[in-house]
Amino acid sequence: MDHIRGAIAFVAAARDGSFTRAARSLDLSPQAVAASIARLEESLGVRLFNRTTRSIALTEEGSVFLQHAQAGLATLDDAVQALRDRTGAPSGLVRVTTGAAFARRYLLRL
């Protein structure tokens, strides 16, 4: 599961060109994004980004990983969407505000 979090943070940072902007789009702190990517790099044994104080740039390994990570995350999104599509029946709570006479006559029996 940690690899998926790291891949999500990595793809967002590569897309946005910044850990800060990636953090904003993921609703995380920049430190959380940086730590997630650092753990991913450590587990993979490669650097995915060349970092300076003002910018990040993909390494060669990062470019290769980005292609595969984007494809994998897209496949995961497709799988989730396929399940959502299968449960096509509406679900959830419906609230109706109406007058008492109308409710007694038409809605109460429902």
PDB file of C-alpha atoms in Angstrom:
ATOM      1  CA  MET A   1       0.000   0.000   0.000  1.00  0.00           C
ATOM      2  CA  ASP A   2       2.922   2.321   0.703  1.00  0.00           C
ATOM      3  CA  HIS A   3       4.061   1.909  -2.915  1.00  0.00           C
ATOM      4  CA  ILE A   4       0.676   3.114  -4.152  1.00  0.00           C
ATOM      5  CA  ARG A   5       0.790   6.206  -1.921  1.00  0.00           C
ATOM      6  CA  GLY A   6       4.318   6.882  -3.098  1.00  0.00           C
ATOM      7  CA  ALA A   7       3.361   6.416  -6.744  1.00  0.00           C
ATOM      8  CA  ILE A   8       0.412   8.806  -6.360  1.00  0.00           C
ATOM      9  CA  ALA A   9       2.648  11.439  -4.749  1.00  0.00           C
ATOM     10  CA  PHE A  10       5.365  10.867  -7.363  1.00  0.00           C
ATOM     11  CA  VAL A  11       2.999  11.198 -10.340  1.00  0.00           C
ATOM     12  CA  ALA A  12       1.430  14.342  -8.851  1.00  0.00           C
ATOM     13  CA  ALA A  13       4.852  15.918  -8.231  1.00  0.00           C
ATOM     14  CA  ALA A  14       6.037  15.045 -11.739  1.00  0.00           C
ATOM     15  CA  ARG A  15       2.822  16.407 -13.248  1.00  0.00           C
ATOM     16  CA  ASP A  16       2.836  19.600 -11.161  1.00  0.00           C
ATOM     17  CA  GLY A  17       6.598  20.153 -11.224  1.00  0.00           C
ATOM     18  CA  SER A  18       6.688  20.809  -7.495  1.00  0.00           C
ATOM     19  CA  PHE A  19       6.212  18.978  -4.224  1.00  0.00           C
ATOM     20  CA  THR A  20       4.264  21.974  -2.899  1.00  0.00           C
ATOM     21  CA  ARG A  21       1.814  22.058  -5.806  1.00  0.00           C
ATOM     22  CA  ALA A  22       1.477  18.264  -5.670  1.00  0.00           C
ATOM     23  CA  ALA A  23       0.738  18.495  -1.944  1.00  0.00           C
ATOM     24  CA  ARG A  24      -1.930  21.095  -2.614  1.00  0.00           C
ATOM     25  CA  SER A  25      -3.597  18.947  -5.288  1.00  0.00           C
ATOM     26  CA  LEU A  26      -3.486  15.871  -3.009  1.00  0.00           C
ATOM     27  CA  ASP A  27      -4.592  17.813   0.084  1.00  0.00           C
ATOM     28  CA  LEU A  28      -1.415  16.834   1.946  1.00  0.00           C
ATOM     29  CA  SER A  29       1.500  18.727   3.405  1.00  0.00           C
ATOM     30  CA  PRO A  30       4.620  19.196   1.242  1.00  0.00           C
ATOM     31  CA  GLN A  31       6.565  17.281   3.890  1.00  0.00           C
ATOM     32  CA  ALA A  32       4.203  14.307   3.562  1.00  0.00           C
ATOM     33  CA  VAL A  33       4.648  14.273  -0.221  1.00  0.00           C
ATOM     34  CA  ALA A  34       8.434  14.530   0.075  1.00  0.00           C
ATOM     35  CA  ALA A  35       8.555  11.777   2.707  1.00  0.00           C
ATOM     36  CA  SER A  36       6.323   9.495   0.636  1.00  0.00           C
ATOM     37  CA  ILE A  37       8.524   9.954  -2.421  1.00  0.00           C
ATOM     38  CA  ALA A  38      11.681   9.460  -0.339  1.00  0.00           C
ATOM     39  CA  ARG A  39      10.308   6.149   1.002  1.00  0.00           C
ATOM     40  CA  LEU A  40       9.448   5.092  -2.555  1.00  0.00           C
ATOM     41  CA  GLU A  41      12.944   5.984  -3.774  1.00  0.00           C
ATOM     42  CA  GLU A  42      14.477   4.088  -0.875  1.00  0.00           C
ATOM     43  CA  SER A  43      12.417   0.974  -1.536  1.00  0.00           C
ATOM     44  CA  LEU A  44      13.233   1.113  -5.260  1.00  0.00           C
ATOM     45  CA  GLY A  45      16.896   1.877  -4.648  1.00  0.00           C
ATOM     46  CA  VAL A  46      16.968   4.753  -7.175  1.00  0.00           C
ATOM     47  CA  ARG A  47      16.540   8.522  -7.251  1.00  0.00           C
ATOM     48  CA  LEU A  48      13.422   9.523  -9.139  1.00  0.00           C
ATOM     49  CA  PHE A  49      14.007  13.290  -8.980  1.00  0.00           C
ATOM     50  CA  ASN A  50      17.007  15.581  -9.074  1.00  0.00           C
ATOM     51  CA  ARG A  51      16.165  18.235  -6.492  1.00  0.00           C
ATOM     52  CA  THR A  52      17.327  21.783  -5.965  1.00  0.00           C
ATOM     53  CA  THR A  53      15.926  24.294  -3.525  1.00  0.00           C
ATOM     54  CA  ARG A  54      13.778  25.777  -6.304  1.00  0.00           C
ATOM     55  CA  SER A  55      12.926  22.909  -8.642  1.00  0.00           C
ATOM     56  CA  ILE A  56      12.660  19.203  -9.262  1.00  0.00           C
ATOM     57  CA  ALA A  57      13.504  17.326 -12.439  1.00  0.00           C
ATOM     58  CA  LEU A  58      12.955  13.692 -13.314  1.00  0.00           C
ATOM     59  CA  THR A  59      15.957  11.429 -13.506  1.00  0.00           C
ATOM     60  CA  GLU A  60      16.151   8.862 -16.297  1.00  0.00           C
ATOM     61  CA  GLU A  61      14.833   6.240 -13.884  1.00  0.00           C
ATOM     62  CA  GLY A  62      12.108   8.663 -12.833  1.00  0.00           C
ATOM     63  CA  SER A  63      10.963   9.065 -16.444  1.00  0.00           C
ATOM     64  CA  VAL A  64      10.701   5.310 -16.884  1.00  0.00           C
ATOM     65  CA  PHE A  65       8.887   4.894 -13.579  1.00  0.00           C
ATOM     66  CA  LEU A  66       6.508   7.761 -14.410  1.00  0.00           C
ATOM     67  CA  GLN A  67       5.270   6.018 -17.566  1.00  0.00           C
ATOM     68  CA  HIS A  68       4.580   2.788 -15.709  1.00  0.00           C
ATOM     69  CA  ALA A  69       3.129   4.474 -12.618  1.00  0.00           C
ATOM     70  CA  GLN A  70       0.715   6.558 -14.696  1.00  0.00           C
ATOM     71  CA  ALA A  71      -0.426   3.446 -16.561  1.00  0.00           C
ATOM     72  CA  GLY A  72      -0.844   1.492 -13.328  1.00  0.00           C
ATOM     73  CA  LEU A  73      -2.799   4.249 -11.601  1.00  0.00           C
ATOM     74  CA  ALA A  74      -5.000   4.664 -14.686  1.00  0.00           C
ATOM     75  CA  THR A  75      -5.719   0.920 -14.600  1.00  0.00           C
ATOM     76  CA  LEU A  76      -6.616   1.164 -10.914  1.00  0.00           C
ATOM     77  CA  ASP A  77      -8.964   4.086 -11.644  1.00  0.00           C
ATOM     78  CA  ASP A  78     -10.569   2.043 -14.456  1.00  0.00           C
ATOM     79  CA  ALA A  79     -11.131  -0.881 -12.073  1.00  0.00           C
ATOM     80  CA  VAL A  80     -12.790   1.367  -9.515  1.00  0.00           C
ATOM     81  CA  GLN A  81     -14.969   2.975 -12.179  1.00  0.00           C
ATOM     82  CA  ALA A  82     -15.981  -0.444 -13.535  1.00  0.00           C
ATOM     83  CA  LEU A  83     -17.295  -1.437 -10.118  1.00  0.00           C
ATOM     84  CA  ARG A  84     -19.105   1.848  -9.715  1.00  0.00           C
ATOM     85  CA  ASP A  85     -20.739   1.350 -13.109  1.00  0.00           C
ATOM     86  CA  ARG A  86     -21.925  -2.152 -12.112  1.00  0.00           C
ATOM     87  CA  THR A  87     -23.815  -0.778  -9.166  1.00  0.00           C
ATOM     88  CA  GLY A  88     -25.779   1.526 -11.450  1.00  0.00           C
ATOM     89  CA  ALA A  89     -28.803   1.627  -9.150  1.00  0.00           C
ATOM     90  CA  PRO A  90     -29.113   4.898  -7.268  1.00  0.00           C
ATOM     91  CA  SER A  91     -28.422   4.672  -3.578  1.00  0.00           C
ATOM     92  CA  GLY A  92     -28.290   6.981  -0.623  1.00  0.00           C
ATOM     93  CA  LEU A  93     -30.527   9.101   1.503  1.00  0.00           C
ATOM     94  CA  VAL A  94     -33.253  11.248  -0.074  1.00  0.00           C
ATOM     95  CA  ARG A  95     -34.710  14.082   1.978  1.00  0.00           C
ATOM     96  CA  VAL A  96     -38.034  15.600   0.990  1.00  0.00           C
ATOM     97  CA  THR A  97     -39.519  18.732   2.460  1.00  0.00           C
ATOM     98  CA  THR A  98     -43.230  19.089   1.887  1.00  0.00           C
ATOM     99  CA  GLY A  99     -46.478  20.075   3.520  1.00  0.00           C
ATOM    100  CA  ALA A 100     -48.083  17.703   6.015  1.00  0.00           C
ATOM    101  CA  ALA A 101     -51.253  17.085   3.953  1.00  0.00           C
ATOM    102  CA  PHE A 102     -49.271  16.164   0.830  1.00  0.00           C
ATOM    103  CA  ALA A 103     -46.951  13.923   2.852  1.00  0.00           C
ATOM    104  CA  ARG A 104     -49.867  12.058   4.495  1.00  0.00           C
ATOM    105  CA  ARG A 105     -51.659  11.568   1.209  1.00  0.00           C
ATOM    106  CA  TYR A 106     -48.808  10.645  -1.140  1.00  0.00           C
ATOM    107  CA  LEU A 107     -45.539   9.997   0.673  1.00  0.00           C
ATOM    108  CA  LEU A 108     -46.410   8.200   3.873  1.00  0.00           C
ATOM    109  CA  ARG A 109     -47.337   4.978   2.107  1.00  0.00           C
ATOM    110  CA  LEU A 110     -44.011   4.964   0.227  1.00  0.00           C
TER     111      LEU A 110
END
